[in-house]
PDB file of C-alpha atoms in Angstrom:
ATOM      1  CA  MET A 857       7.721  -3.669  16.927  1.00 88.00           C
ATOM      2  CA  GLN A 858      10.838  -4.762  18.534  1.00 93.00           C
ATOM      3  CA  ALA A 859      14.387  -3.919  17.364  1.00 95.00           C
ATOM      4  CA  PRO A 860      16.111  -6.777  15.355  1.00 97.00           C
ATOM      5  CA  PRO A 861      19.236  -8.115  16.928  1.00 97.00           C
ATOM      6  CA  ILE A 862      21.414  -7.009  14.162  1.00 98.00           C
ATOM      7  CA  SER A 863      21.822  -3.497  12.535  1.00 97.00           C
ATOM      8  CA  HIS A 864      20.088  -2.435   9.350  1.00 97.00           C
ATOM      9  CA  THR A 865      23.356  -2.489   7.396  1.00 97.00           C
ATOM     10  CA  GLU A 866      23.943  -5.998   8.435  1.00 98.00           C
ATOM     11  CA  ILE A 867      20.398  -7.115   7.374  1.00 98.00           C
ATOM     12  CA  GLU A 868      21.120  -5.554   3.834  1.00 98.00           C
ATOM     13  CA  ALA A 869      24.578  -7.374   3.841  1.00 98.00           C
ATOM     14  CA  ARG A 870      22.827 -10.777   4.733  1.00 98.00           C
ATOM     15  CA  ILE A 871      19.784 -10.489   2.004  1.00 98.00           C
ATOM     16  CA  ALA A 872      21.802  -9.172  -0.510  1.00 98.00           C
ATOM     17  CA  PRO A 873      22.768 -12.610  -2.290  1.00 98.00           C
ATOM     18  CA  HIS A 874      19.170 -13.544  -1.981  1.00 98.00           C
ATOM     19  CA  LEU A 875      16.952 -10.663  -3.295  1.00 98.00           C
ATOM     20  CA  ASP A 876      15.469 -12.615  -6.332  1.00 97.00           C
ATOM     21  CA  GLU A 877      14.812 -15.578  -4.203  1.00 98.00           C
ATOM     22  CA  LEU A 878      13.178 -13.285  -1.517  1.00 98.00           C
ATOM     23  CA  LEU A 879      11.212 -11.303  -4.215  1.00 98.00           C
ATOM     24  CA  ARG A 880       9.807 -14.881  -5.669  1.00 97.00           C
ATOM     25  CA  LEU A 881       8.747 -16.068  -2.478  1.00 98.00           C
ATOM     26  CA  TRP A 882       6.971 -12.839  -1.562  1.00 97.00           C
ATOM     27  CA  ALA A 883       5.041 -12.893  -4.751  1.00 96.00           C
ATOM     28  CA  ALA A 884       4.091 -16.428  -4.117  1.00 96.00           C
ATOM     29  CA  GLU A 885       2.812 -15.475  -0.754  1.00 96.00           C
ATOM     30  CA  GLN A 886       0.728 -12.318  -1.924  1.00 95.00           C
ATOM     31  CA  GLY A 887      -1.096 -14.460  -4.413  1.00 93.00           C
ATOM     32  CA  GLU A 888      -1.255 -14.250  -8.186  1.00 90.00           C
ATOM     33  CA  ALA A 889      -4.086 -11.442  -8.191  1.00 93.00           C
ATOM     34  CA  LYS A 890      -1.629  -9.052  -6.506  1.00 95.00           C
ATOM     35  CA  GLY A 891       0.566  -8.475  -9.583  1.00 94.00           C
ATOM     36  CA  ARG A 892      -2.861  -7.623 -11.645  1.00 95.00           C
ATOM     37  CA  ASP A 893      -3.974  -5.289  -8.663  1.00 96.00           C
ATOM     38  CA  LEU A 894      -0.968  -3.269  -8.739  1.00 97.00           C
ATOM     39  CA  ALA A 895      -0.708  -3.152 -12.608  1.00 97.00           C
ATOM     40  CA  LEU A 896      -4.439  -1.784 -12.651  1.00 97.00           C
ATOM     41  CA  MET A 897      -3.620   0.719  -9.993  1.00 97.00           C
ATOM     42  CA  ALA A 898      -0.690   1.873 -11.824  1.00 97.00           C
ATOM     43  CA  SER A 899      -2.377   2.079 -15.145  1.00 97.00           C
ATOM     44  CA  ALA A 900      -5.660   4.146 -13.760  1.00 97.00           C
ATOM     45  CA  LEU A 901      -3.344   7.120 -12.792  1.00 97.00           C
ATOM     46  CA  PRO A 902      -4.346  10.335 -14.483  1.00 96.00           C
ATOM     47  CA  PHE A 903      -0.876  11.580 -15.569  1.00 97.00           C
ATOM     48  CA  ALA A 904       1.376  11.607 -18.523  1.00 96.00           C
ATOM     49  CA  ARG A 905       3.597   8.625 -18.746  1.00 96.00           C
ATOM     50  CA  ASN A 906       6.656  10.815 -18.870  1.00 96.00           C
ATOM     51  CA  ASP A 907       5.849  12.892 -15.821  1.00 95.00           C
ATOM     52  CA  VAL A 908       8.257  13.256 -13.122  1.00 95.00           C
ATOM     53  CA  MET A 909       6.343  12.038 -10.357  1.00 95.00           C
ATOM     54  CA  HIS A 910       6.850  11.677  -6.624  1.00 98.00           C
ATOM     55  CA  VAL A 911       5.382   8.533  -5.160  1.00 98.00           C
ATOM     56  CA  LEU A 912       4.908   7.298  -1.572  1.00 98.00           C
ATOM     57  CA  ASP A 913       4.655   3.694  -0.800  1.00 98.00           C
ATOM     58  CA  LEU A 914       3.081   3.065   2.325  1.00 98.00           C
ATOM     59  CA  CYS A 915       3.758   0.168   4.387  1.00 97.00           C
ATOM     60  CA  CYS A 916       5.815  -0.631   1.408  1.00 98.00           C
ATOM     61  CA  GLY A 917       7.070  -4.153   2.483  1.00 97.00           C
ATOM     62  CA  PRO A 918       9.612  -5.230  -0.436  1.00 98.00           C
ATOM     63  CA  GLY A 919       8.358  -2.393  -2.434  1.00 98.00           C
ATOM     64  CA  ASP A 920       5.957  -3.745  -5.346  1.00 97.00           C
ATOM     65  CA  ALA A 921       3.527  -1.460  -5.246  1.00 98.00           C
ATOM     66  CA  GLY A 922       5.984   1.608  -5.938  1.00 98.00           C
ATOM     67  CA  ARG A 923       7.582  -0.380  -8.328  1.00 98.00           C
ATOM     68  CA  ALA A 924       4.423  -1.315 -10.214  1.00 98.00           C
ATOM     69  CA  ILE A 925       3.898   2.541 -10.612  1.00 98.00           C
ATOM     70  CA  GLN A 926       7.603   3.150 -11.713  1.00 97.00           C
ATOM     71  CA  ARG A 927       7.342   0.716 -14.541  1.00 97.00           C
ATOM     72  CA  GLU A 928       4.577   2.763 -15.885  1.00 97.00           C
ATOM     73  CA  TYR A 929       6.097   6.072 -14.896  1.00 98.00           C
ATOM     74  CA  PRO A 930       9.806   5.595 -15.551  1.00 97.00           C
ATOM     75  CA  ASN A 931      10.700   8.984 -14.269  1.00 97.00           C
ATOM     76  CA  ALA A 932       8.844   8.487 -10.943  1.00 97.00           C
ATOM     77  CA  HIS A 933      10.961   9.092  -7.882  1.00 98.00           C
ATOM     78  CA  VAL A 934       9.713   6.402  -5.186  1.00 98.00           C
ATOM     79  CA  ASP A 935       9.701   6.671  -1.307  1.00 98.00           C
ATOM     80  CA  GLY A 936       8.812   3.868   0.815  1.00 98.00           C
ATOM     81  CA  VAL A 937       8.145   3.229   4.654  1.00 98.00           C
ATOM     82  CA  ASP A 938       7.747   0.273   6.508  1.00 97.00           C
ATOM     83  CA  ARG A 939       7.905  -0.715  10.203  1.00 96.00           C
ATOM     84  CA  ASP A 940       9.963  -3.855   9.645  1.00 98.00           C
ATOM     85  CA  PRO A 941      13.703  -3.348   8.999  1.00 98.00           C
ATOM     86  CA  PHE A 942      14.034  -6.661   7.061  1.00 98.00           C
ATOM     87  CA  LEU A 943      11.295  -5.504   4.680  1.00 98.00           C
ATOM     88  CA  ALA A 944      12.451  -1.902   4.261  1.00 98.00           C
ATOM     89  CA  ALA A 945      15.813  -3.141   3.714  1.00 98.00           C
ATOM     90  CA  LEU A 946      14.586  -5.415   0.790  1.00 98.00           C
ATOM     91  CA  CYS A 947      12.636  -2.700  -0.781  1.00 98.00           C
ATOM     92  CA  ARG A 948      15.870  -0.374  -0.641  1.00 98.00           C
ATOM     93  CA  SER A 949      18.240  -2.908  -1.726  1.00 98.00           C
ATOM     94  CA  VAL A 950      16.083  -3.883  -4.744  1.00 98.00           C
ATOM     95  CA  ASN A 951      15.224  -0.315  -5.880  1.00 98.00           C
ATOM     96  CA  ARG A 952      18.966   0.386  -5.561  1.00 97.00           C
ATOM     97  CA  GLN A 953      19.700  -2.579  -7.865  1.00 97.00           C
ATOM     98  CA  LEU A 954      17.142  -1.337 -10.417  1.00 97.00           C
ATOM     99  CA  GLY A 955      18.328   2.465 -10.271  1.00 97.00           C
ATOM    100  CA  ILE A 956      14.686   3.772  -9.076  1.00 98.00           C
ATOM    101  CA  PRO A 957      15.360   6.938  -7.102  1.00 97.00           C
ATOM    102  CA  GLY A 958      13.750   7.478  -3.834  1.00 97.00           C
ATOM    103  CA  GLU A 959      14.361   6.707   0.026  1.00 96.00           C
ATOM    104  CA  THR A 960      12.980   3.774   1.813  1.00 97.00           C
ATOM    105  CA  ILE A 961      12.763   4.315   5.697  1.00 97.00           C
ATOM    106  CA  VAL A 962      11.820   2.403   8.592  1.00 97.00           C
ATOM    107  CA  GLY A 963       8.941   3.817  10.247  1.00 96.00           C
ATOM    108  CA  ASP A 964       5.705   2.549  12.154  1.00 94.00           C
ATOM    109  CA  LEU A 965       2.581   4.287  10.689  1.00 95.00           C
ATOM    110  CA  ASN A 966       1.072   3.724  14.597  1.00 91.00           C
ATOM    111  CA  GLU A 967       3.685   6.341  15.529  1.00 92.00           C
ATOM    112  CA  ARG A 968       2.570  10.165  15.227  1.00 87.00           C
ATOM    113  CA  ASP A 969       6.246  10.962  13.737  1.00 91.00           C
ATOM    114  CA  TRP A 970       6.370   8.162  11.242  1.00 95.00           C
ATOM    115  CA  HIS A 971       6.532  10.718   8.420  1.00 94.00           C
ATOM    116  CA  GLY A 972       8.864  13.005   9.859  1.00 92.00           C
ATOM    117  CA  GLU A 973      11.954  11.841   7.575  1.00 92.00           C
ATOM    118  CA  LEU A 974       9.411  11.941   4.506  1.00 94.00           C
ATOM    119  CA  SER A 975       8.783  14.815   1.879  1.00 91.00           C
ATOM    120  CA  THR A 976       5.471  16.325   1.038  1.00 94.00           C
ATOM    121  CA  GLY A 977       3.733  17.264  -2.099  1.00 97.00           C
ATOM    122  CA  TYR A 978       3.556  13.808  -3.298  1.00 98.00           C
ATOM    123  CA  ASP A 979       1.711  13.139  -6.591  1.00 98.00           C
ATOM    124  CA  VAL A 980       0.570   9.566  -5.453  1.00 98.00           C
ATOM    125  CA  ALA A 981       0.303   7.649  -2.252  1.00 98.00           C
ATOM    126  CA  VAL A 982      -0.525   3.927  -2.231  1.00 98.00           C
ATOM    127  CA  ILE A 983      -1.122   1.295   0.502  1.00 98.00           C
ATOM    128  CA  ALA A 984      -1.896  -2.227  -0.432  1.00 96.00           C
ATOM    129  CA  ASN A 985      -3.018  -5.027   1.868  1.00 94.00           C
ATOM    130  CA  ALA A 986      -2.127  -3.130   5.056  1.00 95.00           C
ATOM    131  CA  LEU A 987      -4.604  -0.544   6.263  1.00 96.00           C
ATOM    132  CA  HIS A 988      -7.007  -3.290   7.664  1.00 94.00           C
ATOM    133  CA  TRP A 989      -4.409  -4.036  10.303  1.00 93.00           C
ATOM    134  CA  PHE A 990      -5.376  -0.654  11.759  1.00 93.00           C
ATOM    135  CA  ASP A 991      -8.159   0.010  13.999  1.00 91.00           C
ATOM    136  CA  GLY A 992     -10.676   2.572  13.009  1.00 91.00           C
ATOM    137  CA  ALA A 993      -9.195   5.586  15.064  1.00 92.00           C
ATOM    138  CA  SER A 994      -5.728   5.078  14.066  1.00 93.00           C
ATOM    139  CA  ALA A 995      -7.149   4.463  10.112  1.00 94.00           C
ATOM    140  CA  ASP A 996      -8.862   7.868  10.352  1.00 95.00           C
ATOM    141  CA  ARG A 997      -5.741   9.685  11.695  1.00 95.00           C
ATOM    142  CA  LEU A 998      -3.452   7.908   9.125  1.00 96.00           C
ATOM    143  CA  LEU A 999      -5.678   8.606   6.072  1.00 97.00           C
ATOM    144  CA  GLY A1000      -5.647  12.477   7.411  1.00 96.00           C
ATOM    145  CA  GLU A1001      -2.021  12.500   7.668  1.00 97.00           C
ATOM    146  CA  VAL A1002      -1.592  10.772   4.038  1.00 97.00           C
ATOM    147  CA  ARG A1003      -4.026  13.341   2.660  1.00 97.00           C
ATOM    148  CA  GLY A1004      -1.675  16.102   4.079  1.00 96.00           C
ATOM    149  CA  LEU A1005       1.366  14.557   2.483  1.00 97.00           C
ATOM    150  CA  LEU A1006      -0.297  14.517  -0.943  1.00 98.00           C
ATOM    151  CA  ARG A1007      -0.171  17.677  -3.251  1.00 97.00           C
ATOM    152  CA  ASP A1008      -3.516  19.244  -4.191  1.00 97.00           C
ATOM    153  CA  GLY A1009      -4.932  16.955  -7.051  1.00 97.00           C
ATOM    154  CA  GLY A1010      -2.627  14.007  -5.798  1.00 98.00           C
ATOM    155  CA  VAL A1011      -3.906  10.389  -6.102  1.00 98.00           C
ATOM    156  CA  PHE A1012      -4.487   8.029  -3.179  1.00 98.00           C
ATOM    157  CA  LEU A1013      -4.697   4.336  -4.213  1.00 98.00           C
ATOM    158  CA  LEU A1014      -5.973   1.570  -2.049  1.00 97.00           C
ATOM    159  CA  ALA A1015      -6.079  -2.082  -2.265  1.00 97.00           C
ATOM    160  CA  GLU A1016      -7.403  -4.158   0.794  1.00 96.00           C
ATOM    161  CA  PRO A1017      -9.432  -6.907   1.617  1.00 95.00           C
ATOM    162  CA  VAL A1018     -13.054  -6.736   1.715  1.00 95.00           C
ATOM    163  CA  TRP A1019     -16.384  -8.441   2.861  1.00 94.00           C
ATOM    164  CA  THR A1020     -19.813  -8.525   1.432  1.00 94.00           C
ATOM    165  CA  ALA A1021     -22.807  -7.046   3.057  1.00 93.00           C
ATOM    166  CA  LYS A1022     -25.667  -8.792   4.355  1.00 92.00           C
ATOM    167  CA  PRO A1023     -27.923 -10.321   2.924  1.00 94.00           C
ATOM    168  CA  PHE A1024     -25.564 -11.120   0.064  1.00 95.00           C
ATOM    169  CA  ASP A1025     -22.666 -12.547   2.196  1.00 94.00           C
ATOM    170  CA  ALA A1026     -24.183 -16.156   2.436  1.00 95.00           C
ATOM    171  CA  GLY A1027     -24.418 -16.403  -1.435  1.00 96.00           C
ATOM    172  CA  PHE A1028     -21.017 -14.672  -1.968  1.00 95.00           C
ATOM    173  CA  GLU A1029     -19.234 -16.924   0.384  1.00 94.00           C
ATOM    174  CA  ALA A1030     -20.618 -19.995  -1.230  1.00 96.00           C
ATOM    175  CA  TRP A1031     -19.546 -18.821  -4.728  1.00 96.00           C
ATOM    176  CA  LYS A1032     -16.131 -17.974  -3.250  1.00 95.00           C
ATOM    177  CA  ALA A1033     -15.499 -21.292  -1.877  1.00 95.00           C
ATOM    178  CA  THR A1034     -15.658 -22.809  -5.321  1.00 96.00           C
ATOM    179  CA  LEU A1035     -12.458 -20.579  -6.421  1.00 94.00           C
ATOM    180  CA  PRO A1036      -8.811 -21.378  -5.510  1.00 92.00           C
ATOM    181  CA  PRO A1037      -7.535 -19.124  -2.424  1.00 92.00           C
ATOM    182  CA  ARG A1038      -5.583 -16.203  -2.972  1.00 91.00           C
ATOM    183  CA  TYR A1039      -3.281 -16.990   0.173  1.00 92.00           C
ATOM    184  CA  THR A1040      -1.835 -20.300   1.388  1.00 94.00           C
ATOM    185  CA  ARG A1041      -0.317 -21.093   4.667  1.00 95.00           C
ATOM    186  CA  GLU A1042       2.543 -22.906   2.822  1.00 97.00           C
ATOM    187  CA  ALA A1043       3.374 -19.921   1.010  1.00 97.00           C
ATOM    188  CA  TRP A1044       3.519 -17.998   4.172  1.00 97.00           C
ATOM    189  CA  GLU A1045       5.801 -20.418   5.858  1.00 97.00           C
ATOM    190  CA  ARG A1046       8.317 -20.788   2.761  1.00 98.00           C
ATOM    191  CA  LEU A1047       8.654 -16.990   2.806  1.00 98.00           C
ATOM    192  CA  TRP A1048       9.287 -16.429   6.596  1.00 98.00           C
ATOM    193  CA  SER A1049      11.390 -19.555   6.980  1.00 98.00           C
ATOM    194  CA  SER A1050      13.619 -18.589   4.163  1.00 98.00           C
ATOM    195  CA  ALA A1051      13.710 -15.021   5.781  1.00 98.00           C
ATOM    196  CA  ARG A1052      14.678 -16.873   9.287  1.00 98.00           C
ATOM    197  CA  ALA A1053      17.340 -18.779   7.657  1.00 98.00           C
ATOM    198  CA  ILE A1054      19.000 -15.932   5.871  1.00 98.00           C
ATOM    199  CA  LEU A1055      18.764 -13.194   8.648  1.00 98.00           C
ATOM    200  CA  GLY A1056      19.540 -15.564  11.469  1.00 98.00           C
ATOM    201  CA  TYR A1057      16.520 -14.422  13.497  1.00 98.00           C
ATOM    202  CA  ASP A1058      12.699 -14.480  13.124  1.00 97.00           C
ATOM    203  CA  PRO A1059      11.055 -11.162  11.869  1.00 97.00           C
ATOM    204  CA  VAL A1060       7.791 -12.317  12.603  1.00 96.00           C
ATOM    205  CA  SER A1061       8.561 -12.847  16.354  1.00 96.00           C
ATOM    206  CA  LEU A1062       9.341  -9.103  16.613  1.00 96.00           C
ATOM    207  CA  TRP A1063       6.016  -7.619  15.296  1.00 94.00           C
ATOM    208  CA  GLY A1064       4.316  -7.873  18.605  1.00 88.00           C
ATOM    209  CA  ALA A1065       0.810  -8.951  19.489  1.00 85.00           C
ATOM    210  CA  ARG A1066      -1.908  -9.145  16.661  1.00 80.00           C
ATOM    211  CA  PRO A1067      -3.677  -5.691  16.942  1.00 77.00           C
ATOM    212  CA  THR A1068      -7.141  -5.704  18.468  1.00 81.00           C
ATOM    213  CA  ASP A1069     -10.209  -3.958  17.066  1.00 85.00           C
ATOM    214  CA  ARG A1070      -8.464  -3.936  13.638  1.00 89.00           C
ATOM    215  CA  LEU A1071     -10.740  -2.893  10.522  1.00 89.00           C
ATOM    216  CA  GLY A1072      -9.915  -6.386   9.229  1.00 83.00           C
ATOM    217  CA  ASP A1073     -11.952  -7.840  12.104  1.00 76.00           C
ATOM    218  CA  GLU A1074     -14.801  -5.768  11.474  1.00 76.00           C
ATOM    219  CA  ASN A1075     -16.088  -7.368   7.959  1.00 81.00           C
ATOM    220  CA  ILE A1076     -15.593  -4.029   6.469  1.00 92.00           C
ATOM    221  CA  THR A1077     -17.504  -3.715   3.159  1.00 95.00           C
ATOM    222  CA  VAL A1078     -16.711  -1.725  -0.162  1.00 96.00           C
ATOM    223  CA  ALA A1079     -18.882   0.939   1.163  1.00 95.00           C
ATOM    224  CA  GLY A1080     -17.232   0.809   4.429  1.00 95.00           C
ATOM    225  CA  TRP A1081     -13.639   1.709   2.739  1.00 96.00           C
ATOM    226  CA  THR A1082     -15.264   4.367   0.531  1.00 97.00           C
ATOM    227  CA  ALA A1083     -16.763   6.118   3.743  1.00 96.00           C
ATOM    228  CA  LEU A1084     -13.420   6.092   5.157  1.00 96.00           C
ATOM    229  CA  LEU A1085     -11.952   8.047   2.338  1.00 98.00           C
ATOM    230  CA  ASP A1086     -14.886  10.315   2.145  1.00 97.00           C
ATOM    231  CA  ALA A1087     -14.500  11.230   5.648  1.00 97.00           C
ATOM    232  CA  ALA A1088     -10.832  11.927   5.509  1.00 97.00           C
ATOM    233  CA  GLY A1089     -11.659  14.423   2.747  1.00 97.00           C
ATOM    234  CA  PHE A1090     -10.837  12.547  -0.427  1.00 98.00           C
ATOM    235  CA  GLU A1091     -13.264  12.757  -3.463  1.00 97.00           C
ATOM    236  CA  SER A1092     -13.720  11.314  -6.805  1.00 96.00           C
ATOM    237  CA  ILE A1093     -13.587   8.042  -5.067  1.00 97.00           C
ATOM    238  CA  ASP A1094     -14.038   4.979  -7.397  1.00 97.00           C
ATOM    239  CA  VAL A1095     -13.928   1.351  -7.233  1.00 98.00           C
ATOM    240  CA  LEU A1096     -11.309   0.163  -9.815  1.00 98.00           C
ATOM    241  CA  LEU A1097     -11.944  -3.519  -8.959  1.00 97.00           C
ATOM    242  CA  ARG A1098     -13.843  -5.725  -6.454  1.00 96.00           C
ATOM    243  CA  ASP A1099     -13.036  -9.389  -6.619  1.00 94.00           C
ATOM    244  CA  ALA A1100     -13.650 -12.717  -4.095  1.00 94.00           C
ATOM    245  CA  ASP A1101     -11.196 -11.195  -1.788  1.00 92.00           C
ATOM    246  CA  GLY A1102     -10.488  -7.610  -2.161  1.00 94.00           C
ATOM    247  CA  VAL A1103     -10.970  -4.097  -3.565  1.00 97.00           C
ATOM    248  CA  VAL A1104      -9.165  -1.539  -5.441  1.00 98.00           C
ATOM    249  CA  LEU A1105      -9.940   2.023  -4.755  1.00 98.00           C
ATOM    250  CA  ALA A1106      -8.652   5.311  -6.238  1.00 98.00           C
ATOM    251  CA  ALA A1107      -9.375   8.633  -4.978  1.00 98.00           C
ATOM    252  CA  LEU A1108      -8.391  12.453  -5.314  1.00 98.00           C
ATOM    253  CA  LYS A1109      -7.249  14.897  -2.955  1.00 98.00           C
ATOM    254  CA  PRO A1110      -9.191  18.182  -3.828  1.00 96.00           C
ATOM    255  CA  ASP A1111      -7.502  20.717  -5.963  1.00 91.00           C
ATOM    256  CA  HIS A1112      -8.791  24.011  -4.621  1.00 74.00           C
ATOM    257  CA  ASN A1113      -6.546  26.208  -6.789  1.00 72.00           C
ATOM    258  CA  LEU A1114      -8.265  24.400  -9.835  1.00 62.00           C
ATOM    259  CA  ARG A1115     -11.590  24.988  -8.458  1.00 56.00           C
ATOM    260  CA  ARG A1116     -11.084  28.567  -7.758  1.00 49.00           C
ATOM    261  CA  THR A1117      -9.753  28.960 -11.260  1.00 47.00           C
ATOM    262  CA  GLN A1118     -12.821  27.312 -12.666  1.00 47.00           C
ATOM    263  CA  ARG A1119     -14.999  29.636 -10.762  1.00 48.00           C
ATOM    264  CA  LEU A1120     -13.218  32.618 -12.068  1.00 42.00           C
ATOM    265  CA  ALA A1121     -13.205  31.513 -15.653  1.00 48.00           C
ATOM    266  CA  PRO A1122     -15.258  33.695 -18.071  1.00 52.00           C
ATOM    267  CA  VAL A1123     -18.701  31.985 -19.192  1.00 46.00           C
ATOM    268  CA  GLY A1124     -18.803  31.951 -23.047  1.00 49.00           C
ATOM    269  CA  ARG A1125     -22.169  32.946 -24.639  1.00 42.00           C
ATOM    270  CA  ARG A1126     -24.317  30.200 -25.710  1.00 38.00           C
ATOM    271  CA  ARG A1127     -25.484  30.017 -29.216  1.00 37.00           C
TER     272      ARG A1127
END
């Protein structure tokens, strides 16, 4: 991605009076189901609500996934990373306004050093509607890196577009056509035209060419997503939700210390 023509500090200054407006436009562009998906992901976490948790919001955009978790876990510390300085600034500004502790950095997950400024030992990592932009090899690498940033027993949450396996795809698509679309071009245009007017430049034009061979072009199924997680070494992979457009998955990083303790625990005599 190309660098913006103004500094990160200036971006924050220009968007400061428009945070609520930009969040409303983002929510409309993402579709009504996005809030449901994020609330489900946060609710499914197997931790006590008063736990002090460390959360990593990947490709965070304005930070709605991390904030959904923080609403359920008010002691959560939320770090975010996004390659777009505008979206990272929006996330940082909103989280600061709400008093949510954490750091939001600009980093491209296609680059090997994207996590250099981040911590390790995260309790939760979450990515929503972004992994399908990577090709298979990059996704494999990225999932391995995310696994390395999680603590043993940490949770990875994933919400992504999904396609239907043959021979069920024709009937599924016919049913899907009867439903209102999750995304509309009009909502996209409203968001990014407002961003252009506020910033004085076009963020979308800096993103670069559309990636080739991305997962989203391969019609990846639910089984395909779960296979990626399994190959990266995650376990207890479960489908929390599958609807007309997407799938929500949860997985654990294995806790080898817990397994060792369980193996060494004395076995009680059966009656």
